[in-house]
């Protein structure tokens, strides 16, 4: 079995890398970090023009109609560049939900706009710090009216529409949970930007007060669809984390070769070599998990829940470690505002919480292994 990408997929990866190297330089990321802009609009439009936003969206809706493997290689390069764009919210989550559960009318309304970058989507799942479960979901959909508060919602302050996890039944079972599609530009929606550790990826609190909404998919199937969407997004976000890990390691390596202390390159000292070696080991471990997840996702394998959780955990730990060790390798200057090391540290912390904290995904691994052993 070949767990590598094809030549065409590698070519697409190279194209994405070249585009981002030109359009998403460190100074471009810093502009978003130091301004009130929620994301890089020029970069977002450029990604749309390159066709990247429609990678997995069917051609009938204006997309490229490619597979998940192609989106994985693009995600890795977005992570490497620390791109300040709402890619995960709009493409990995909202558009994916529409493709999996939407009616033809819903798809025709929103998917072409996602492809062109005209509309941004978001996925409103969490309702506070606790892990979302059918028991903790409080937002309700009744008679076409949506009420409740979602917090935090990645890119919720800039999104044009939202896929919202809601309660449509009176109990706490999975069958009481559904998905709702909401036009955020209509009435009954109040949004407030919230502060996070990474201002280059904006988040918001969204309050719905009788907002007009429609079911996305069948009533009572929202929880099952949500789990499928999260498994898909976990693999894609893991590739972003993989790219970030690679970039942080290379930044530390390059600095260790150009920085001298006591007449020697700091990279010649054993302590720095150990840091770089440990980063490399964690990177390659995460890469193996990510490739396994990509295979499971692209083949719709029943192993996807386990593979996605493994990729999520390994990539989260690798990115967090590399981002921290990159700062350590830079020494005192690595802690200053002027140092670009902060880009990867901030992003590693944010992505470590996106889609749920790492502890939740470790529990998923345990549950999947228990189910496998019981079978």
Short mmCIF file of C-alpha atoms in Angstrom, two decimals:
data_model
loop_
_atom_site.label_atom_id
_atom_site.label_comp_id
_atom_site.label_asym_id
_atom_site.label_seq_id
_atom_site.Cartn_x
_atom_site.Cartn_y
_atom_site.Cartn_z
CA UNK A 1 0.00 0.00 0.00
CA UNK A 2 1.42 3.39 -1.03
CA UNK A 3 0.93 6.04 1.65
CA UNK A 4 2.46 8.80 -0.46
CA UNK A 5 0.85 11.47 -2.61
CA UNK A 6 0.76 11.22 -6.39
CA UNK A 7 2.91 13.36 -8.68
CA UNK A 8 -0.10 15.53 -9.54
CA UNK A 9 -0.86 16.07 -5.85
CA UNK A 10 2.77 16.97 -5.17
CA UNK A 11 2.63 19.43 -8.05
CA UNK A 12 -0.48 21.01 -6.52
CA UNK A 13 1.35 21.23 -3.19
CA UNK A 14 4.27 23.00 -4.89
CA UNK A 15 1.88 25.44 -6.57
CA UNK A 16 0.24 26.24 -3.24
CA UNK A 17 3.66 26.66 -1.61
CA UNK A 18 4.84 29.07 -4.30
CA UNK A 19 1.62 31.07 -4.17
CA UNK A 20 1.75 31.41 -0.39
CA UNK A 21 5.47 32.22 -0.38
CA UNK A 22 4.64 35.17 -2.62
CA UNK A 23 1.31 36.28 -1.14
CA UNK A 24 1.65 35.33 2.54
CA UNK A 25 5.07 36.45 3.70
CA UNK A 26 5.79 36.88 7.43
CA UNK A 27 5.28 40.64 7.07
CA UNK A 28 1.80 39.98 5.66
CA UNK A 29 0.91 37.83 8.67
CA UNK A 30 2.25 40.55 10.96
CA UNK A 31 0.03 43.17 9.32
CA UNK A 32 -3.05 41.20 10.32
CA UNK A 33 -1.67 40.53 13.80
CA UNK A 34 -1.01 44.23 14.42
CA UNK A 35 -4.20 45.60 12.84
CA UNK A 36 -7.92 45.31 13.46
CA UNK A 37 -8.40 43.33 10.23
CA UNK A 38 -9.96 39.94 11.04
CA UNK A 39 -8.26 38.20 8.10
CA UNK A 40 -6.22 38.89 4.95
CA UNK A 41 -8.88 39.72 2.36
CA UNK A 42 -6.39 39.96 -0.52
CA UNK A 43 -4.97 36.53 0.27
CA UNK A 44 -8.48 35.10 0.60
CA UNK A 45 -9.43 36.39 -2.83
CA UNK A 46 -6.18 35.05 -4.23
CA UNK A 47 -6.94 31.59 -2.85
CA UNK A 48 -10.35 31.78 -4.53
CA UNK A 49 -8.81 32.79 -7.86
CA UNK A 50 -6.39 29.87 -7.63
CA UNK A 51 -9.38 27.56 -7.14
CA UNK A 52 -8.19 26.35 -3.74
CA UNK A 53 -11.45 27.22 -1.97
CA UNK A 54 -13.36 24.89 -4.26
CA UNK A 55 -10.91 21.99 -4.19
CA UNK A 56 -13.40 19.38 -2.98
CA UNK A 57 -16.57 21.14 -4.11
CA UNK A 58 -18.29 19.60 -7.14
CA UNK A 59 -17.84 21.22 -10.54
CA UNK A 60 -21.58 21.83 -10.83
CA UNK A 61 -21.22 24.37 -8.02
CA UNK A 62 -18.11 25.99 -9.51
CA UNK A 63 -15.53 23.90 -7.65
CA UNK A 64 -12.66 21.80 -8.93
CA UNK A 65 -14.29 18.51 -7.98
CA UNK A 66 -11.03 17.04 -6.65
CA UNK A 67 -10.58 14.81 -3.61
CA UNK A 68 -9.60 15.17 0.02
CA UNK A 69 -5.96 14.30 -0.68
CA UNK A 70 -5.64 17.45 -2.79
CA UNK A 71 -7.16 19.51 0.00
CA UNK A 72 -4.76 17.91 2.51
CA UNK A 73 -1.66 19.09 0.63
CA UNK A 74 -3.11 22.61 0.35
CA UNK A 75 -3.91 22.61 4.07
CA UNK A 76 -0.32 21.68 4.89
CA UNK A 77 0.99 24.70 2.98
CA UNK A 78 -1.57 27.00 4.61
CA UNK A 79 -0.28 25.81 7.98
CA UNK A 80 3.32 26.31 6.95
CA UNK A 81 2.57 29.92 6.00
CA UNK A 82 0.39 30.56 9.10
CA UNK A 83 -2.13 31.95 6.63
CA UNK A 84 -4.57 34.40 8.28
CA UNK A 85 -7.69 33.24 6.41
CA UNK A 86 -10.96 31.49 7.40
CA UNK A 87 -10.19 28.35 5.39
CA UNK A 88 -11.03 25.79 8.05
CA UNK A 89 -14.33 27.42 9.00
CA UNK A 90 -15.60 28.04 5.50
CA UNK A 91 -14.23 25.05 3.58
CA UNK A 92 -13.41 22.21 6.02
CA UNK A 93 -16.57 22.69 8.11
CA UNK A 94 -19.38 24.82 6.66
CA UNK A 95 -19.01 23.79 3.02
CA UNK A 96 -18.46 20.19 4.05
CA UNK A 97 -21.70 20.26 6.05
CA UNK A 98 -23.57 21.64 3.05
CA UNK A 99 -22.19 18.97 0.76
CA UNK A 100 -23.03 16.16 3.16
CA UNK A 101 -26.47 17.24 4.32
CA UNK A 102 -27.73 20.16 2.26
CA UNK A 103 -30.61 20.18 -0.18
CA UNK A 104 -29.94 21.06 -3.80
CA UNK A 105 -31.40 24.51 -3.21
CA UNK A 106 -29.13 25.11 -0.19
CA UNK A 107 -26.08 23.96 -2.12
CA UNK A 108 -26.90 26.13 -5.11
CA UNK A 109 -27.35 29.16 -2.87
CA UNK A 110 -24.09 28.96 -0.90
CA UNK A 111 -21.48 26.66 -2.43
CA UNK A 112 -20.75 28.76 -5.55
CA UNK A 113 -20.25 31.76 -3.27
CA UNK A 114 -17.85 29.79 -1.08
CA UNK A 115 -15.83 28.83 -4.16
CA UNK A 116 -15.46 32.45 -5.30
CA UNK A 117 -14.80 33.76 -1.79
CA UNK A 118 -17.94 35.89 -2.00
CA UNK A 119 -19.39 34.18 1.07
CA UNK A 120 -17.67 32.86 4.19
CA UNK A 121 -19.23 30.12 6.27
CA UNK A 122 -18.72 29.10 9.89
CA UNK A 123 -19.63 26.13 12.07
CA UNK A 124 -21.31 27.03 15.37
CA UNK A 125 -20.88 24.07 17.68
CA UNK A 126 -19.56 24.98 21.13
CA UNK A 127 -21.54 26.75 23.83
CA UNK A 128 -18.83 27.60 26.33
CA UNK A 129 -15.78 25.87 27.72
CA UNK A 130 -17.35 22.44 28.23
CA UNK A 131 -17.11 19.77 25.57
CA UNK A 132 -20.29 19.83 23.43
CA UNK A 133 -22.55 16.82 23.89
CA UNK A 134 -26.25 16.24 23.16
CA UNK A 135 -26.82 17.02 26.83
CA UNK A 136 -25.00 20.39 26.79
CA UNK A 137 -26.52 21.76 23.56
CA UNK A 138 -28.94 24.51 24.57
CA UNK A 139 -29.56 26.37 21.29
CA UNK A 140 -33.00 25.43 19.95
CA UNK A 141 -34.73 25.41 16.58
CA UNK A 142 -38.51 25.50 16.62
CA UNK A 143 -40.92 26.65 13.93
CA UNK A 144 -38.08 27.90 11.77
CA UNK A 145 -36.80 30.17 14.56
CA UNK A 146 -33.37 29.73 16.15
CA UNK A 147 -32.56 30.88 19.69
CA UNK A 148 -29.42 30.49 21.79
CA UNK A 149 -25.79 31.53 22.03
CA UNK A 150 -22.73 29.89 20.48
CA UNK A 151 -19.27 30.64 21.87
CA UNK A 152 -16.60 30.57 20.56
CA UNK A 153 -17.31 30.44 16.85
CA UNK A 154 -14.21 30.55 14.64
CA UNK A 155 -14.61 33.34 12.06
CA UNK A 156 -18.13 33.94 13.32
CA UNK A 157 -17.63 37.71 13.15
CA UNK A 158 -16.87 37.68 9.41
CA UNK A 159 -19.07 34.80 8.22
CA UNK A 160 -22.07 35.30 5.96
CA UNK A 161 -23.79 32.06 6.93
CA UNK A 162 -23.53 29.53 9.72
CA UNK A 163 -24.18 25.85 10.18
CA UNK A 164 -25.45 25.60 13.75
CA UNK A 165 -25.76 22.54 15.96
CA UNK A 166 -29.17 22.85 17.63
CA UNK A 167 -31.64 20.98 19.81
CA UNK A 168 -34.87 20.05 18.02
CA UNK A 169 -36.09 17.45 20.50
CA UNK A 170 -37.04 17.73 24.15
CA UNK A 171 -34.54 15.18 25.46
CA UNK A 172 -30.78 14.78 25.65
CA UNK A 173 -30.32 11.94 23.17
CA UNK A 174 -28.34 12.20 19.96
CA UNK A 175 -31.62 11.99 18.05
CA UNK A 176 -32.68 15.29 19.66
CA UNK A 177 -29.88 17.17 17.87
CA UNK A 178 -30.10 18.61 14.36
CA UNK A 179 -28.24 21.04 12.12
CA UNK A 180 -29.60 24.44 11.12
CA UNK A 181 -28.55 26.73 8.29
CA UNK A 182 -28.67 30.44 9.09
CA UNK A 183 -28.07 33.55 7.00
CA UNK A 184 -26.05 35.68 9.43
CA UNK A 185 -26.78 38.88 7.52
CA UNK A 186 -30.50 38.63 8.34
CA UNK A 187 -32.23 39.80 11.51
CA UNK A 188 -32.19 38.20 14.92
CA UNK A 189 -28.42 37.70 14.97
CA UNK A 190 -26.03 39.53 17.30
CA UNK A 191 -22.29 39.02 17.00
CA UNK A 192 -19.46 40.08 19.26
CA UNK A 193 -15.78 39.52 18.52
CA UNK A 194 -13.93 37.73 21.32
CA UNK A 195 -10.22 37.93 22.11
CA UNK A 196 -8.06 34.87 21.52
CA UNK A 197 -4.35 34.13 21.69
CA UNK A 198 -4.12 34.31 17.90
CA UNK A 199 -5.71 37.49 16.52
CA UNK A 200 -4.91 36.38 12.95
CA UNK A 201 -7.84 33.95 13.24
CA UNK A 202 -10.86 35.82 14.56
CA UNK A 203 -13.54 34.31 16.81
CA UNK A 204 -16.92 35.53 17.96
CA UNK A 205 -19.86 34.98 20.22
CA UNK A 206 -23.09 34.66 18.22
CA UNK A 207 -26.49 35.13 19.85
CA UNK A 208 -29.61 34.07 17.97
CA UNK A 209 -32.87 35.65 19.05
CA UNK A 210 -35.60 34.12 16.94
CA UNK A 211 -33.41 34.20 13.84
CA UNK A 212 -34.80 32.70 10.65
CA UNK A 213 -33.26 29.26 10.10
CA UNK A 214 -33.87 26.08 8.17
CA UNK A 215 -32.94 22.49 8.78
CA UNK A 216 -29.76 21.25 7.19
CA UNK A 217 -30.30 17.55 6.67
CA UNK A 218 -32.94 15.43 8.34
CA UNK A 219 -34.21 16.30 11.79
CA UNK A 220 -32.54 14.25 14.49
CA UNK A 221 -29.49 13.37 12.41
CA UNK A 222 -27.44 16.42 13.30
CA UNK A 223 -25.20 14.75 15.87
CA UNK A 224 -24.18 11.91 13.56
CA UNK A 225 -23.45 14.31 10.69
CA UNK A 226 -21.49 16.57 13.04
CA UNK A 227 -19.23 13.69 14.09
CA UNK A 228 -18.54 12.90 10.43
CA UNK A 229 -17.73 16.54 9.73
CA UNK A 230 -15.42 16.77 12.74
CA UNK A 231 -13.54 13.63 11.68
CA UNK A 232 -13.03 15.13 8.22
CA UNK A 233 -11.94 18.51 9.59
CA UNK A 234 -9.64 16.88 12.14
CA UNK A 235 -7.54 15.37 9.37
CA UNK A 236 -7.39 18.64 7.43
CA UNK A 237 -6.51 20.73 10.50
CA UNK A 238 -3.87 18.12 11.38
CA UNK A 239 -2.24 18.81 8.03
CA UNK A 240 -2.22 22.53 8.84
CA UNK A 241 -0.54 21.65 12.13
CA UNK A 242 1.92 19.44 10.26
CA UNK A 243 2.90 22.35 8.02
CA UNK A 244 3.26 24.63 11.03
CA UNK A 245 5.46 22.08 12.79
CA UNK A 246 7.73 21.80 9.75
CA UNK A 247 8.02 25.59 9.47
CA UNK A 248 8.77 26.08 13.18
CA UNK A 249 11.45 23.39 13.08
CA UNK A 250 13.07 24.89 10.00
CA UNK A 251 13.00 28.34 11.58
CA UNK A 252 14.80 26.98 14.65
CA UNK A 253 17.30 25.10 12.49
CA UNK A 254 18.12 28.12 10.34
CA UNK A 255 18.59 30.35 13.36
CA UNK A 256 20.85 27.81 15.05
CA UNK A 257 23.12 27.86 12.00
CA UNK A 258 23.41 31.64 11.78
CA UNK A 259 23.55 32.55 15.48
CA UNK A 260 26.97 32.41 17.18
CA UNK A 261 27.70 32.21 20.89
CA UNK A 262 31.18 31.92 22.40
CA UNK A 263 32.66 31.73 18.91
CA UNK A 264 30.52 28.79 17.75
CA UNK A 265 27.25 28.27 15.93
CA UNK A 266 24.67 27.50 18.58
CA UNK A 267 23.58 24.61 16.37
CA UNK A 268 26.88 22.91 17.16
CA UNK A 269 25.96 22.63 20.84
CA UNK A 270 24.48 19.33 21.94
CA UNK A 271 21.52 20.91 23.75
CA UNK A 272 20.32 22.61 20.54
CA UNK A 273 20.90 19.43 18.53
CA UNK A 274 18.68 17.57 20.97
CA UNK A 275 15.91 20.15 20.57
CA UNK A 276 16.00 19.88 16.79
CA UNK A 277 16.14 16.09 16.89
CA UNK A 278 13.14 15.92 19.23
CA UNK A 279 11.19 18.26 16.94
CA UNK A 280 12.02 16.08 13.95
CA UNK A 281 10.92 12.88 15.69
CA UNK A 282 7.57 14.38 16.69
CA UNK A 283 7.13 15.82 13.20
CA UNK A 284 7.64 12.46 11.50
CA UNK A 285 5.39 10.69 13.98
CA UNK A 286 2.66 13.22 13.24
CA UNK A 287 3.26 12.88 9.51
CA UNK A 288 2.60 9.15 9.68
CA UNK A 289 -0.65 9.71 11.55
CA UNK A 290 -1.68 12.46 9.11
CA UNK A 291 -1.03 10.26 6.08
CA UNK A 292 -3.04 7.46 7.66
CA UNK A 293 -5.86 9.92 8.32
CA UNK A 294 -5.68 11.21 4.74
CA UNK A 295 -5.93 7.68 3.39
CA UNK A 296 -8.90 6.86 5.63
CA UNK A 297 -10.64 10.11 4.67
CA UNK A 298 -10.05 9.73 0.93
CA UNK A 299 -11.27 6.11 0.88
CA UNK A 300 -14.17 6.65 3.31
CA UNK A 301 -12.70 3.89 5.42
CA UNK A 302 -14.47 2.72 8.59
CA UNK A 303 -11.12 3.36 10.28
CA UNK A 304 -11.56 7.13 9.81
CA UNK A 305 -12.74 7.94 13.37
CA UNK A 306 -9.63 6.32 14.85
CA UNK A 307 -7.30 7.63 12.16
CA UNK A 308 -8.67 11.18 12.48
CA UNK A 309 -8.28 11.16 16.25
CA UNK A 310 -4.74 9.83 15.98
CA UNK A 311 -3.80 12.52 13.46
CA UNK A 312 -5.40 15.18 15.62
CA UNK A 313 -3.53 14.17 18.77
CA UNK A 314 -0.14 13.58 17.15
CA UNK A 315 -0.21 16.79 15.09
CA UNK A 316 -1.38 18.89 18.04
CA UNK A 317 1.42 17.63 20.27
CA UNK A 318 4.05 18.00 17.54
CA UNK A 319 3.06 21.58 16.65
CA UNK A 320 2.88 22.68 20.26
CA UNK A 321 6.31 21.20 21.01
CA UNK A 322 7.99 22.63 17.90
CA UNK A 323 6.52 26.10 18.47
CA UNK A 324 7.77 26.15 22.06
CA UNK A 325 11.22 24.79 21.22
CA UNK A 326 11.54 27.26 18.36
CA UNK A 327 11.21 30.10 20.85
CA UNK A 328 13.66 28.42 23.20
CA UNK A 329 16.19 28.01 20.40
CA UNK A 330 15.97 31.71 19.62
CA UNK A 331 16.65 32.54 23.27
CA UNK A 332 15.62 35.91 24.67
CA UNK A 333 14.87 37.45 21.27
CA UNK A 334 12.33 34.70 20.65
CA UNK A 335 10.11 36.18 23.35
CA UNK A 336 10.04 39.68 21.86
CA UNK A 337 7.23 41.18 19.81
CA UNK A 338 9.57 41.66 16.85
CA UNK A 339 10.29 37.93 16.57
CA UNK A 340 8.19 35.91 14.12
CA UNK A 341 8.38 32.88 16.40
CA UNK A 342 5.15 34.09 17.99
CA UNK A 343 3.19 33.34 14.81
CA UNK A 344 3.62 29.60 15.23
CA UNK A 345 3.27 29.64 18.99
CA UNK A 346 -0.04 31.50 18.76
CA UNK A 347 -1.33 29.31 15.95
CA UNK A 348 -0.30 26.09 17.71
CA UNK A 349 -2.28 27.08 20.78
CA UNK A 350 -5.33 28.07 18.74
CA UNK A 351 -5.40 24.97 16.54
CA UNK A 352 -4.89 22.85 19.64
CA UNK A 353 -8.34 23.97 20.79
CA UNK A 354 -10.05 24.12 17.40
CA UNK A 355 -12.52 21.23 17.03
CA UNK A 356 -12.19 20.48 20.73
CA UNK A 357 -9.23 20.15 23.08
CA UNK A 358 -6.71 17.33 22.72
CA UNK A 359 -8.15 15.52 25.75
CA UNK A 360 -11.44 15.03 23.92
CA UNK A 361 -9.65 13.47 20.96
CA UNK A 362 -7.64 11.18 23.21
CA UNK A 363 -10.93 9.97 24.65
CA UNK A 364 -12.12 9.29 21.10
CA UNK A 365 -9.09 7.07 20.54
CA UNK A 366 -9.86 5.12 23.69
CA UNK A 367 -13.53 4.69 22.70
CA UNK A 368 -12.61 3.53 19.20
CA UNK A 369 -10.11 0.99 20.53
CA UNK A 370 -12.63 -0.28 23.08
CA UNK A 371 -15.23 -0.75 20.35
CA UNK A 372 -12.68 -2.55 18.16
CA UNK A 373 -11.65 -4.89 20.96
CA UNK A 374 -15.27 -5.62 21.87
CA UNK A 375 -16.17 -6.49 18.28
#
